[in-house]
């Protein structure tokens, strides 16, 4: 178990981070390159103001008309994403490891806050899972992959908190599962729907520009897509 | 379907596709190569991102009037519709059979008007209408398309306009209307091919074909405003049903004619009649079918609503007689391609308030309006689609009913027809009018344009 732990938190972690960041960068670079030829419309009418407002409005829980129409979904959506990103980055245990390696660390979350945020992520997964099952318009378009990705997203959080409180199994095993599931998740992100981590910014910018900036001239108004 | 559903490498070439009637024989094989070409031409960064990141969250469903009008049938959510059509096409790498195309035909023409409302409700802003447009291009390339649109395409190829109005019929109608309305407004004329004017006016072919008074009304307004304008002998059809057929090559024909006419006549701007999709075609999509740099028309395109707003609200060039204003409760239809996709919703409201004493807005409205159910080619798709049009128009009918309006203003020919049909179907008790008609009824005719009876 120790050897496995060693491997996962050593070489496997390096490889994971290279694939994760490299994958995201290569994917974005590939799409940007492709867009020069086939998505000229984006550049013809580009406007930072319309692009950024379109992105920002959708980063806020009730920043868009769409999410305001489903307030519960909006708040869960927002908290889920916030905690999903912030917890691992600002977790004390992660930063201690990071400091040992890099010599510096980020500000860290108090343990209880991190615990609550982890539970928010898990609660969010449960909510989104159930929502997929009970709303007919969501269930119809949901694929096996959608459910699996939700479970995979939950896995590092579930195993992390279980390991910390030593529930459900030996600490070592939980820790191995925690690192393993996190690495699988990070590797999958650039090559799956979870790539929306970065693609979101491009697609939102496009629609903001296309329905906004493109029409917003010669006395016309652009439609705010938020 | 924002700018383009490109039909492959020759997207910008006006090369007519095969005769739409000839390919209706059931045995015709599917040209997979052609389909793959179209898919490849559209497989850019946006398409790849959209196909990949749709999180299947379902937030688009509630935005769609087809979904709402059919008791929230999940099969009518935009995400589902695009998944089973364009999504499937890319997944199967274009290898589909004719039965598949026929089924897709039902979805992309029978369940979507490309109004683009769903894009405003999608967290990723996925342009579903543009994606549906690719499926339309694919089906069109195999001759699978509504007959009404196939006929319009054929007309465009043969005559340059979607209703095959001949040049003589067009110019005769102009002359006839000029003569007719000169009896009401002194000196009124409809100049044809006059050079160096401010506006070259383009119409919907149904005006010369069925509603010539529409042209006459516009002439009255332009004459009273003492405008410098003309109609072109060629390139007067601003509409573009080939756009809704998904045929970029044929869609390029009328736009090219129109731009060329404006350039030849040295017109400062192209003025468009009260038509929604013509505006989308001329002002926004056309430049892409023609491959124009910068994606902008060579001559600025102005919608009639904007001109009327300038005349009446901004400049006071046309004065409204307060005694003649519409006093019955009035509401306004936001045509998708004039409001959401045209940016003119505020001007329309200013105008409506300047013409009606009791203006009542619908809810939702402006850029968030619901399509009337007649857009995206639905009206010219003909009788086989009418029942569906009436069913999905229920949302619009309920919106209208809630306002209690008796007058329905519609600055779009397709909305106009749909609203009239809805009026009958749902017994709304409304009268549908264009802005032109109201303005000509309410405007003050200056002394010098009043025809004296005691003259000759």
Short mmCIF file of N, CA and C in Angstrom, two decimals, chain A residues 17-174:
data_model
loop_
_atom_site.label_atom_id
_atom_site.label_comp_id
_atom_site.label_asym_id
_atom_site.label_seq_id
_atom_site.Cartn_x
_atom_site.Cartn_y
_atom_site.Cartn_z
N UNK A 17 -0.53 15.97 -13.68
CA UNK A 17 -0.57 17.43 -13.81
C UNK A 17 -0.13 17.86 -15.21
N UNK A 18 0.84 17.14 -15.77
CA UNK A 18 1.26 17.47 -17.13
C UNK A 18 0.11 17.23 -18.11
N UNK A 19 -0.56 16.08 -17.94
CA UNK A 19 -1.69 15.79 -18.85
C UNK A 19 -2.81 16.80 -18.67
N UNK A 20 -3.10 17.12 -17.42
CA UNK A 20 -4.20 18.04 -17.13
C UNK A 20 -3.94 19.41 -17.74
N UNK A 21 -2.83 20.03 -17.35
CA UNK A 21 -2.55 21.37 -17.87
C UNK A 21 -2.21 21.34 -19.36
N UNK A 22 -1.38 20.36 -19.72
CA UNK A 22 -1.01 20.24 -21.13
C UNK A 22 -2.24 20.00 -21.99
N UNK A 23 -3.12 19.10 -21.53
CA UNK A 23 -4.32 18.78 -22.28
C UNK A 23 -5.21 20.00 -22.48
N UNK A 24 -5.39 20.75 -21.40
CA UNK A 24 -6.24 21.94 -21.50
C UNK A 24 -5.62 22.97 -22.45
N UNK A 25 -4.33 23.15 -22.32
CA UNK A 25 -3.65 24.16 -23.15
C UNK A 25 -3.70 23.74 -24.62
N UNK A 26 -3.39 22.46 -24.86
CA UNK A 26 -3.38 21.99 -26.25
C UNK A 26 -4.78 22.05 -26.85
N UNK A 27 -5.77 21.70 -26.04
CA UNK A 27 -7.13 21.72 -26.57
C UNK A 27 -7.54 23.15 -26.92
N UNK A 28 -7.25 24.07 -26.02
CA UNK A 28 -7.60 25.46 -26.28
C UNK A 28 -6.83 25.99 -27.47
N UNK A 29 -5.55 25.65 -27.55
CA UNK A 29 -4.72 26.15 -28.65
C UNK A 29 -5.21 25.58 -29.98
N UNK A 30 -5.56 24.29 -29.97
CA UNK A 30 -6.06 23.66 -31.19
C UNK A 30 -7.34 24.35 -31.67
N UNK A 31 -8.27 24.56 -30.72
CA UNK A 31 -9.54 25.17 -31.10
C UNK A 31 -9.36 26.62 -31.56
N UNK A 32 -8.49 27.33 -30.88
CA UNK A 32 -8.25 28.71 -31.28
C UNK A 32 -7.65 28.77 -32.69
N UNK A 33 -6.72 27.82 -32.95
CA UNK A 33 -6.13 27.77 -34.27
C UNK A 33 -7.17 27.46 -35.33
N UNK A 34 -8.00 26.47 -35.03
CA UNK A 34 -9.06 26.07 -35.94
C UNK A 34 -10.03 27.22 -36.20
N UNK A 35 -10.30 27.98 -35.15
CA UNK A 35 -11.31 29.05 -35.26
C UNK A 35 -10.85 30.13 -36.24
N UNK A 36 -9.55 30.27 -36.42
CA UNK A 36 -9.06 31.29 -37.35
C UNK A 36 -9.57 31.05 -38.75
N UNK A 37 -9.75 29.78 -39.08
CA UNK A 37 -10.23 29.47 -40.42
C UNK A 37 -11.74 29.37 -40.49
N UNK A 38 -12.33 28.71 -39.50
CA UNK A 38 -13.75 28.35 -39.65
C UNK A 38 -14.72 29.14 -38.79
N UNK A 39 -14.22 30.00 -37.96
CA UNK A 39 -15.12 30.75 -37.08
C UNK A 39 -14.83 32.24 -37.18
N UNK A 40 -14.60 32.68 -38.40
CA UNK A 40 -14.23 34.06 -38.64
C UNK A 40 -15.25 35.03 -38.05
N UNK A 41 -16.49 34.58 -38.02
CA UNK A 41 -17.56 35.45 -37.53
C UNK A 41 -17.27 35.96 -36.12
N UNK A 42 -16.58 35.15 -35.34
CA UNK A 42 -16.23 35.52 -33.97
C UNK A 42 -15.29 36.74 -33.99
N UNK A 43 -14.32 36.68 -34.87
CA UNK A 43 -13.32 37.76 -34.91
C UNK A 43 -13.85 39.01 -35.60
N UNK A 44 -14.72 38.79 -36.59
CA UNK A 44 -15.25 39.93 -37.33
C UNK A 44 -15.96 40.93 -36.42
N UNK A 45 -16.60 40.41 -35.39
CA UNK A 45 -17.45 41.30 -34.58
C UNK A 45 -16.99 41.33 -33.13
N UNK A 46 -15.79 40.87 -32.88
CA UNK A 46 -15.36 40.71 -31.50
C UNK A 46 -15.39 42.00 -30.70
N UNK A 47 -15.81 41.87 -29.46
CA UNK A 47 -15.83 43.01 -28.54
C UNK A 47 -15.54 42.48 -27.15
N UNK A 48 -14.52 43.02 -26.50
CA UNK A 48 -14.19 42.56 -25.15
C UNK A 48 -15.35 42.80 -24.20
N UNK A 49 -15.97 43.94 -24.32
CA UNK A 49 -17.04 44.28 -23.40
C UNK A 49 -18.18 43.26 -23.45
N UNK A 50 -18.64 42.94 -24.66
CA UNK A 50 -19.75 41.99 -24.78
C UNK A 50 -19.31 40.59 -24.38
N UNK A 51 -18.08 40.25 -24.70
CA UNK A 51 -17.57 38.91 -24.37
C UNK A 51 -17.46 38.75 -22.85
N UNK A 52 -16.87 39.73 -22.20
CA UNK A 52 -16.65 39.61 -20.76
C UNK A 52 -17.95 39.68 -19.97
N UNK A 53 -18.86 40.55 -20.40
CA UNK A 53 -20.12 40.63 -19.67
C UNK A 53 -20.90 39.32 -19.79
N UNK A 54 -20.83 38.72 -20.99
CA UNK A 54 -21.53 37.46 -21.20
C UNK A 54 -20.96 36.37 -20.28
N UNK A 55 -19.65 36.39 -20.07
CA UNK A 55 -19.01 35.40 -19.21
C UNK A 55 -19.32 35.69 -17.74
N UNK A 56 -19.09 36.94 -17.35
CA UNK A 56 -19.24 37.29 -15.93
C UNK A 56 -20.65 37.06 -15.41
N UNK A 57 -21.63 37.47 -16.20
CA UNK A 57 -23.02 37.34 -15.74
C UNK A 57 -23.34 35.89 -15.39
N UNK A 58 -22.73 34.97 -16.14
CA UNK A 58 -23.03 33.55 -15.91
C UNK A 58 -22.15 32.93 -14.83
N UNK A 59 -21.20 33.71 -14.31
CA UNK A 59 -20.41 33.19 -13.20
C UNK A 59 -21.07 33.51 -11.87
N UNK A 60 -22.05 34.41 -11.93
CA UNK A 60 -22.76 34.79 -10.70
C UNK A 60 -24.03 33.96 -10.58
N UNK A 61 -24.44 33.64 -9.36
CA UNK A 61 -25.57 32.72 -9.20
C UNK A 61 -26.86 33.21 -9.87
N UNK A 62 -27.18 34.50 -9.71
CA UNK A 62 -28.41 34.98 -10.34
C UNK A 62 -28.10 36.06 -11.35
N UNK A 63 -26.94 35.93 -11.97
CA UNK A 63 -26.52 36.95 -12.94
C UNK A 63 -27.23 36.83 -14.27
N UNK A 64 -27.87 35.69 -14.52
CA UNK A 64 -28.52 35.50 -15.81
C UNK A 64 -30.01 35.27 -15.63
N UNK A 65 -30.76 35.69 -16.62
CA UNK A 65 -32.20 35.52 -16.58
C UNK A 65 -32.56 34.03 -16.50
N UNK A 66 -31.79 33.25 -17.21
CA UNK A 66 -32.05 31.81 -17.25
C UNK A 66 -31.97 31.22 -15.85
N UNK A 67 -30.91 31.51 -15.12
CA UNK A 67 -30.76 30.93 -13.79
C UNK A 67 -31.74 31.55 -12.79
N UNK A 68 -32.11 32.80 -13.05
CA UNK A 68 -33.09 33.43 -12.14
C UNK A 68 -34.44 32.72 -12.22
N UNK A 69 -34.72 32.11 -13.38
CA UNK A 69 -36.00 31.42 -13.49
C UNK A 69 -35.99 30.11 -12.70
N UNK A 70 -34.79 29.62 -12.36
CA UNK A 70 -34.71 28.40 -11.54
C UNK A 70 -33.78 28.69 -10.36
N UNK A 71 -34.27 29.46 -9.39
CA UNK A 71 -33.40 29.97 -8.31
C UNK A 71 -32.70 28.88 -7.51
N UNK A 72 -33.38 27.78 -7.26
CA UNK A 72 -32.75 26.71 -6.47
C UNK A 72 -31.58 26.11 -7.25
N UNK A 73 -31.86 25.79 -8.50
CA UNK A 73 -30.83 25.27 -9.38
C UNK A 73 -29.65 26.25 -9.43
N UNK A 74 -29.98 27.54 -9.51
CA UNK A 74 -28.95 28.57 -9.64
C UNK A 74 -28.00 28.55 -8.46
N UNK A 75 -28.53 28.47 -7.26
CA UNK A 75 -27.68 28.57 -6.08
C UNK A 75 -26.87 27.28 -5.89
N UNK A 76 -27.51 26.17 -6.16
CA UNK A 76 -26.78 24.89 -6.05
C UNK A 76 -25.65 24.85 -7.07
N UNK A 77 -25.98 25.22 -8.29
CA UNK A 77 -25.06 25.31 -9.41
C UNK A 77 -23.84 26.14 -9.03
N UNK A 78 -24.11 27.30 -8.45
CA UNK A 78 -23.05 28.24 -8.11
C UNK A 78 -22.17 27.69 -6.98
N UNK A 79 -22.81 27.27 -5.90
CA UNK A 79 -22.05 26.78 -4.74
C UNK A 79 -21.26 25.52 -5.10
N UNK A 80 -21.90 24.67 -5.88
CA UNK A 80 -21.25 23.44 -6.31
C UNK A 80 -19.94 23.75 -7.04
N UNK A 81 -20.03 24.62 -8.02
CA UNK A 81 -18.82 24.95 -8.79
C UNK A 81 -17.78 25.66 -7.95
N UNK A 82 -18.25 26.58 -7.10
CA UNK A 82 -17.32 27.33 -6.26
C UNK A 82 -16.54 26.40 -5.34
N UNK A 83 -17.27 25.54 -4.65
CA UNK A 83 -16.62 24.64 -3.69
C UNK A 83 -15.77 23.60 -4.40
N UNK A 84 -16.24 23.17 -5.55
CA UNK A 84 -15.50 22.19 -6.35
C UNK A 84 -14.11 22.70 -6.70
N UNK A 85 -14.03 23.98 -7.06
CA UNK A 85 -12.74 24.55 -7.45
C UNK A 85 -11.92 24.99 -6.24
N UNK A 86 -12.59 25.61 -5.28
CA UNK A 86 -11.86 26.26 -4.19
C UNK A 86 -11.34 25.26 -3.16
N UNK A 87 -12.13 24.24 -2.84
CA UNK A 87 -11.74 23.34 -1.77
C UNK A 87 -10.36 22.69 -1.99
N UNK A 88 -10.16 22.02 -3.13
CA UNK A 88 -8.84 21.39 -3.29
C UNK A 88 -7.70 22.40 -3.35
N UNK A 89 -7.95 23.59 -3.89
CA UNK A 89 -6.87 24.56 -4.04
C UNK A 89 -6.46 25.15 -2.70
N UNK A 90 -7.43 25.41 -1.85
CA UNK A 90 -7.12 26.09 -0.59
C UNK A 90 -7.13 25.16 0.62
N UNK A 91 -7.22 23.86 0.36
CA UNK A 91 -7.23 22.91 1.47
C UNK A 91 -5.87 22.92 2.18
N UNK A 92 -5.92 22.94 3.49
CA UNK A 92 -4.70 23.02 4.28
C UNK A 92 -3.76 21.84 3.98
N UNK A 93 -4.31 20.64 3.99
CA UNK A 93 -3.48 19.45 3.77
C UNK A 93 -2.77 19.50 2.41
N UNK A 94 -3.47 19.97 1.39
CA UNK A 94 -2.85 20.08 0.06
C UNK A 94 -1.73 21.11 0.08
N UNK A 95 -1.98 22.18 0.77
CA UNK A 95 -0.98 23.25 0.78
C UNK A 95 0.27 22.89 1.58
N UNK A 96 0.08 22.05 2.59
CA UNK A 96 1.26 21.59 3.33
C UNK A 96 2.15 20.75 2.41
N UNK A 97 1.50 19.89 1.62
CA UNK A 97 2.26 19.08 0.67
C UNK A 97 2.93 19.97 -0.38
N UNK A 98 2.17 20.92 -0.82
CA UNK A 98 2.66 21.84 -1.85
C UNK A 98 3.85 22.64 -1.35
N UNK A 99 3.74 23.09 -0.08
CA UNK A 99 4.82 23.91 0.47
C UNK A 99 6.11 23.10 0.59
N UNK A 100 5.95 21.82 0.98
CA UNK A 100 7.11 20.95 1.09
C UNK A 100 7.82 20.80 -0.25
N UNK A 101 7.04 20.92 -1.31
CA UNK A 101 7.60 20.72 -2.65
C UNK A 101 8.07 22.03 -3.27
N UNK A 102 7.26 23.05 -3.13
CA UNK A 102 7.54 24.31 -3.84
C UNK A 102 8.15 25.38 -2.94
N UNK A 103 7.99 25.24 -1.64
CA UNK A 103 8.56 26.23 -0.76
C UNK A 103 7.64 27.38 -0.43
N UNK A 104 6.47 27.40 -1.02
CA UNK A 104 5.49 28.44 -0.69
C UNK A 104 4.09 27.83 -0.75
N UNK A 105 3.13 28.53 -0.19
CA UNK A 105 1.77 27.98 -0.28
C UNK A 105 0.74 29.11 -0.31
N UNK A 106 -0.48 28.69 -0.61
CA UNK A 106 -1.58 29.65 -0.68
C UNK A 106 -2.22 29.78 0.69
N UNK A 107 -3.00 30.83 0.91
CA UNK A 107 -3.77 30.88 2.15
C UNK A 107 -4.67 29.64 2.24
N UNK A 108 -4.91 29.16 3.43
CA UNK A 108 -5.67 27.92 3.53
C UNK A 108 -6.98 28.11 4.28
N UNK A 109 -7.88 27.19 4.03
CA UNK A 109 -9.20 27.21 4.65
C UNK A 109 -9.14 26.56 6.02
N UNK A 110 -9.88 27.13 7.00
CA UNK A 110 -10.00 26.43 8.27
C UNK A 110 -10.65 25.07 8.04
N UNK A 111 -10.25 24.08 8.82
CA UNK A 111 -10.71 22.71 8.62
C UNK A 111 -12.22 22.58 8.52
N UNK A 112 -12.92 23.26 9.39
CA UNK A 112 -14.37 23.10 9.41
C UNK A 112 -15.00 23.66 8.14
N UNK A 113 -14.42 24.79 7.65
CA UNK A 113 -14.94 25.38 6.42
C UNK A 113 -14.71 24.42 5.25
N UNK A 114 -13.52 23.86 5.20
CA UNK A 114 -13.21 22.91 4.12
C UNK A 114 -14.15 21.71 4.17
N UNK A 115 -14.45 21.27 5.38
CA UNK A 115 -15.37 20.14 5.53
C UNK A 115 -16.75 20.50 4.99
N UNK A 116 -17.22 21.68 5.36
CA UNK A 116 -18.54 22.10 4.89
C UNK A 116 -18.55 22.21 3.38
N UNK A 117 -17.48 22.79 2.84
CA UNK A 117 -17.42 22.95 1.38
C UNK A 117 -17.39 21.60 0.68
N UNK A 118 -16.71 20.66 1.27
CA UNK A 118 -16.69 19.30 0.69
C UNK A 118 -18.10 18.70 0.70
N UNK A 119 -18.80 18.94 1.81
CA UNK A 119 -20.17 18.42 1.88
C UNK A 119 -21.07 19.12 0.87
N UNK A 120 -20.78 20.40 0.61
CA UNK A 120 -21.56 21.13 -0.41
C UNK A 120 -21.34 20.49 -1.78
N UNK A 121 -20.10 20.15 -2.08
CA UNK A 121 -19.83 19.49 -3.36
C UNK A 121 -20.59 18.18 -3.44
N UNK A 122 -20.51 17.39 -2.39
CA UNK A 122 -21.20 16.09 -2.40
C UNK A 122 -22.71 16.28 -2.46
N UNK A 123 -23.19 17.26 -1.72
CA UNK A 123 -24.62 17.57 -1.78
C UNK A 123 -25.02 18.01 -3.19
N UNK A 124 -24.15 18.81 -3.81
CA UNK A 124 -24.42 19.27 -5.17
C UNK A 124 -24.50 18.11 -6.14
N UNK A 125 -23.61 17.16 -5.99
CA UNK A 125 -23.63 15.99 -6.86
C UNK A 125 -24.94 15.22 -6.67
N UNK A 126 -25.33 15.05 -5.43
CA UNK A 126 -26.59 14.35 -5.17
C UNK A 126 -27.75 15.09 -5.81
N UNK A 127 -27.77 16.42 -5.64
CA UNK A 127 -28.83 17.24 -6.22
C UNK A 127 -28.86 17.08 -7.74
N UNK A 128 -27.69 17.23 -8.36
CA UNK A 128 -27.65 17.17 -9.82
C UNK A 128 -27.99 15.77 -10.33
N UNK A 129 -27.59 14.75 -9.56
CA UNK A 129 -27.90 13.37 -9.93
C UNK A 129 -29.42 13.15 -9.89
N UNK A 130 -30.01 13.59 -8.80
CA UNK A 130 -31.46 13.41 -8.66
C UNK A 130 -32.20 14.24 -9.70
N UNK A 131 -31.71 15.46 -9.93
CA UNK A 131 -32.33 16.32 -10.93
C UNK A 131 -32.33 15.63 -12.30
N UNK A 132 -31.23 15.00 -12.62
CA UNK A 132 -31.14 14.25 -13.88
C UNK A 132 -32.20 13.16 -13.96
N UNK A 133 -32.46 12.56 -12.83
CA UNK A 133 -33.40 11.43 -12.84
C UNK A 133 -34.85 11.89 -12.84
N UNK A 134 -35.15 12.98 -12.16
CA UNK A 134 -36.56 13.31 -11.99
C UNK A 134 -37.11 14.31 -13.01
N UNK A 135 -36.29 15.14 -13.58
CA UNK A 135 -36.83 16.09 -14.55
C UNK A 135 -36.83 15.43 -15.92
N UNK A 136 -38.00 15.24 -16.51
CA UNK A 136 -38.07 14.48 -17.77
C UNK A 136 -37.19 15.07 -18.87
N UNK A 137 -37.16 16.42 -18.96
CA UNK A 137 -36.39 17.02 -20.06
C UNK A 137 -34.89 16.83 -19.84
N UNK A 138 -34.48 16.59 -18.58
CA UNK A 138 -33.06 16.35 -18.32
C UNK A 138 -32.75 14.87 -18.45
N UNK A 139 -33.67 14.04 -17.94
CA UNK A 139 -33.43 12.59 -18.00
C UNK A 139 -33.30 12.11 -19.44
N UNK A 140 -34.19 12.63 -20.31
CA UNK A 140 -34.20 12.18 -21.71
C UNK A 140 -32.85 12.38 -22.40
N UNK A 141 -32.18 13.49 -22.08
CA UNK A 141 -30.92 13.75 -22.79
C UNK A 141 -29.69 13.27 -22.01
N UNK A 142 -29.90 12.76 -20.80
CA UNK A 142 -28.77 12.31 -20.00
C UNK A 142 -28.21 10.99 -20.53
N UNK A 143 -26.90 10.90 -20.56
CA UNK A 143 -26.26 9.67 -21.01
C UNK A 143 -25.59 9.00 -19.81
N UNK A 144 -25.18 7.78 -20.01
CA UNK A 144 -24.46 7.07 -18.95
C UNK A 144 -23.24 7.89 -18.54
N UNK A 145 -22.59 8.48 -19.52
CA UNK A 145 -21.41 9.30 -19.26
C UNK A 145 -21.72 10.45 -18.31
N UNK A 146 -22.89 11.06 -18.47
CA UNK A 146 -23.25 12.18 -17.59
C UNK A 146 -23.29 11.72 -16.13
N UNK A 147 -23.88 10.56 -15.91
CA UNK A 147 -23.98 10.05 -14.53
C UNK A 147 -22.60 9.67 -14.00
N UNK A 148 -21.81 9.02 -14.86
CA UNK A 148 -20.48 8.59 -14.43
C UNK A 148 -19.58 9.77 -14.10
N UNK A 149 -19.65 10.81 -14.92
CA UNK A 149 -18.83 11.99 -14.66
C UNK A 149 -19.20 12.63 -13.32
N UNK A 150 -20.50 12.62 -13.03
CA UNK A 150 -20.93 13.18 -11.73
C UNK A 150 -20.32 12.37 -10.59
N UNK A 151 -20.39 11.04 -10.72
CA UNK A 151 -19.84 10.18 -9.66
C UNK A 151 -18.33 10.34 -9.56
N UNK A 152 -17.68 10.44 -10.71
CA UNK A 152 -16.24 10.60 -10.70
C UNK A 152 -15.84 11.93 -10.05
N UNK A 153 -16.65 12.96 -10.31
CA UNK A 153 -16.38 14.27 -9.69
C UNK A 153 -16.52 14.18 -8.17
N UNK A 154 -17.48 13.38 -7.74
CA UNK A 154 -17.71 13.27 -6.30
C UNK A 154 -16.63 12.44 -5.61
N UNK A 155 -16.05 11.50 -6.34
CA UNK A 155 -15.16 10.51 -5.72
C UNK A 155 -14.01 11.10 -4.90
N UNK A 156 -13.21 12.03 -5.44
CA UNK A 156 -12.09 12.54 -4.63
C UNK A 156 -12.58 13.26 -3.38
N UNK A 157 -13.71 13.88 -3.45
CA UNK A 157 -14.24 14.61 -2.29
C UNK A 157 -14.74 13.63 -1.23
N UNK A 158 -15.45 12.61 -1.70
CA UNK A 158 -15.98 11.62 -0.76
C UNK A 158 -14.82 10.88 -0.07
N UNK A 159 -13.87 10.42 -0.87
CA UNK A 159 -12.76 9.67 -0.28
C UNK A 159 -11.90 10.57 0.59
N UNK A 160 -11.76 11.81 0.21
CA UNK A 160 -10.95 12.74 0.98
C UNK A 160 -11.50 12.95 2.38
N UNK A 161 -12.79 13.19 2.43
CA UNK A 161 -13.36 13.48 3.76
C UNK A 161 -13.46 12.19 4.59
N UNK A 162 -13.70 11.07 3.91
CA UNK A 162 -13.73 9.79 4.64
C UNK A 162 -12.36 9.47 5.22
N UNK A 163 -11.33 9.75 4.42
CA UNK A 163 -9.98 9.48 4.90
C UNK A 163 -9.67 10.35 6.11
N UNK A 164 -10.05 11.60 6.01
CA UNK A 164 -9.72 12.51 7.08
C UNK A 164 -10.33 12.08 8.41
N UNK A 165 -11.58 11.62 8.33
CA UNK A 165 -12.25 11.21 9.56
C UNK A 165 -12.17 9.71 9.81
N UNK A 166 -11.41 9.04 8.94
CA UNK A 166 -11.19 7.61 9.07
C UNK A 166 -12.48 6.82 9.26
N UNK A 167 -13.40 7.14 8.34
CA UNK A 167 -14.67 6.40 8.33
C UNK A 167 -14.68 5.53 7.07
N UNK A 168 -15.35 4.41 7.18
CA UNK A 168 -15.61 3.60 6.00
C UNK A 168 -14.44 2.74 5.54
N UNK A 169 -13.31 2.82 6.18
CA UNK A 169 -12.19 1.99 5.74
C UNK A 169 -10.89 2.52 6.32
N UNK A 170 -9.83 1.74 6.17
CA UNK A 170 -8.54 2.18 6.70
C UNK A 170 -8.07 3.45 6.01
N UNK A 171 -7.37 4.29 6.75
CA UNK A 171 -6.91 5.57 6.23
C UNK A 171 -6.08 5.40 4.96
N UNK A 172 -5.14 4.45 5.02
CA UNK A 172 -4.26 4.26 3.86
C UNK A 172 -5.02 3.95 2.59
N UNK A 173 -5.99 3.07 2.71
CA UNK A 173 -6.77 2.68 1.54
C UNK A 173 -7.55 3.88 1.00
N UNK A 174 -8.19 4.61 1.91
CA UNK A 174 -8.97 5.77 1.50
C UNK A 174 -8.08 6.79 0.80
#
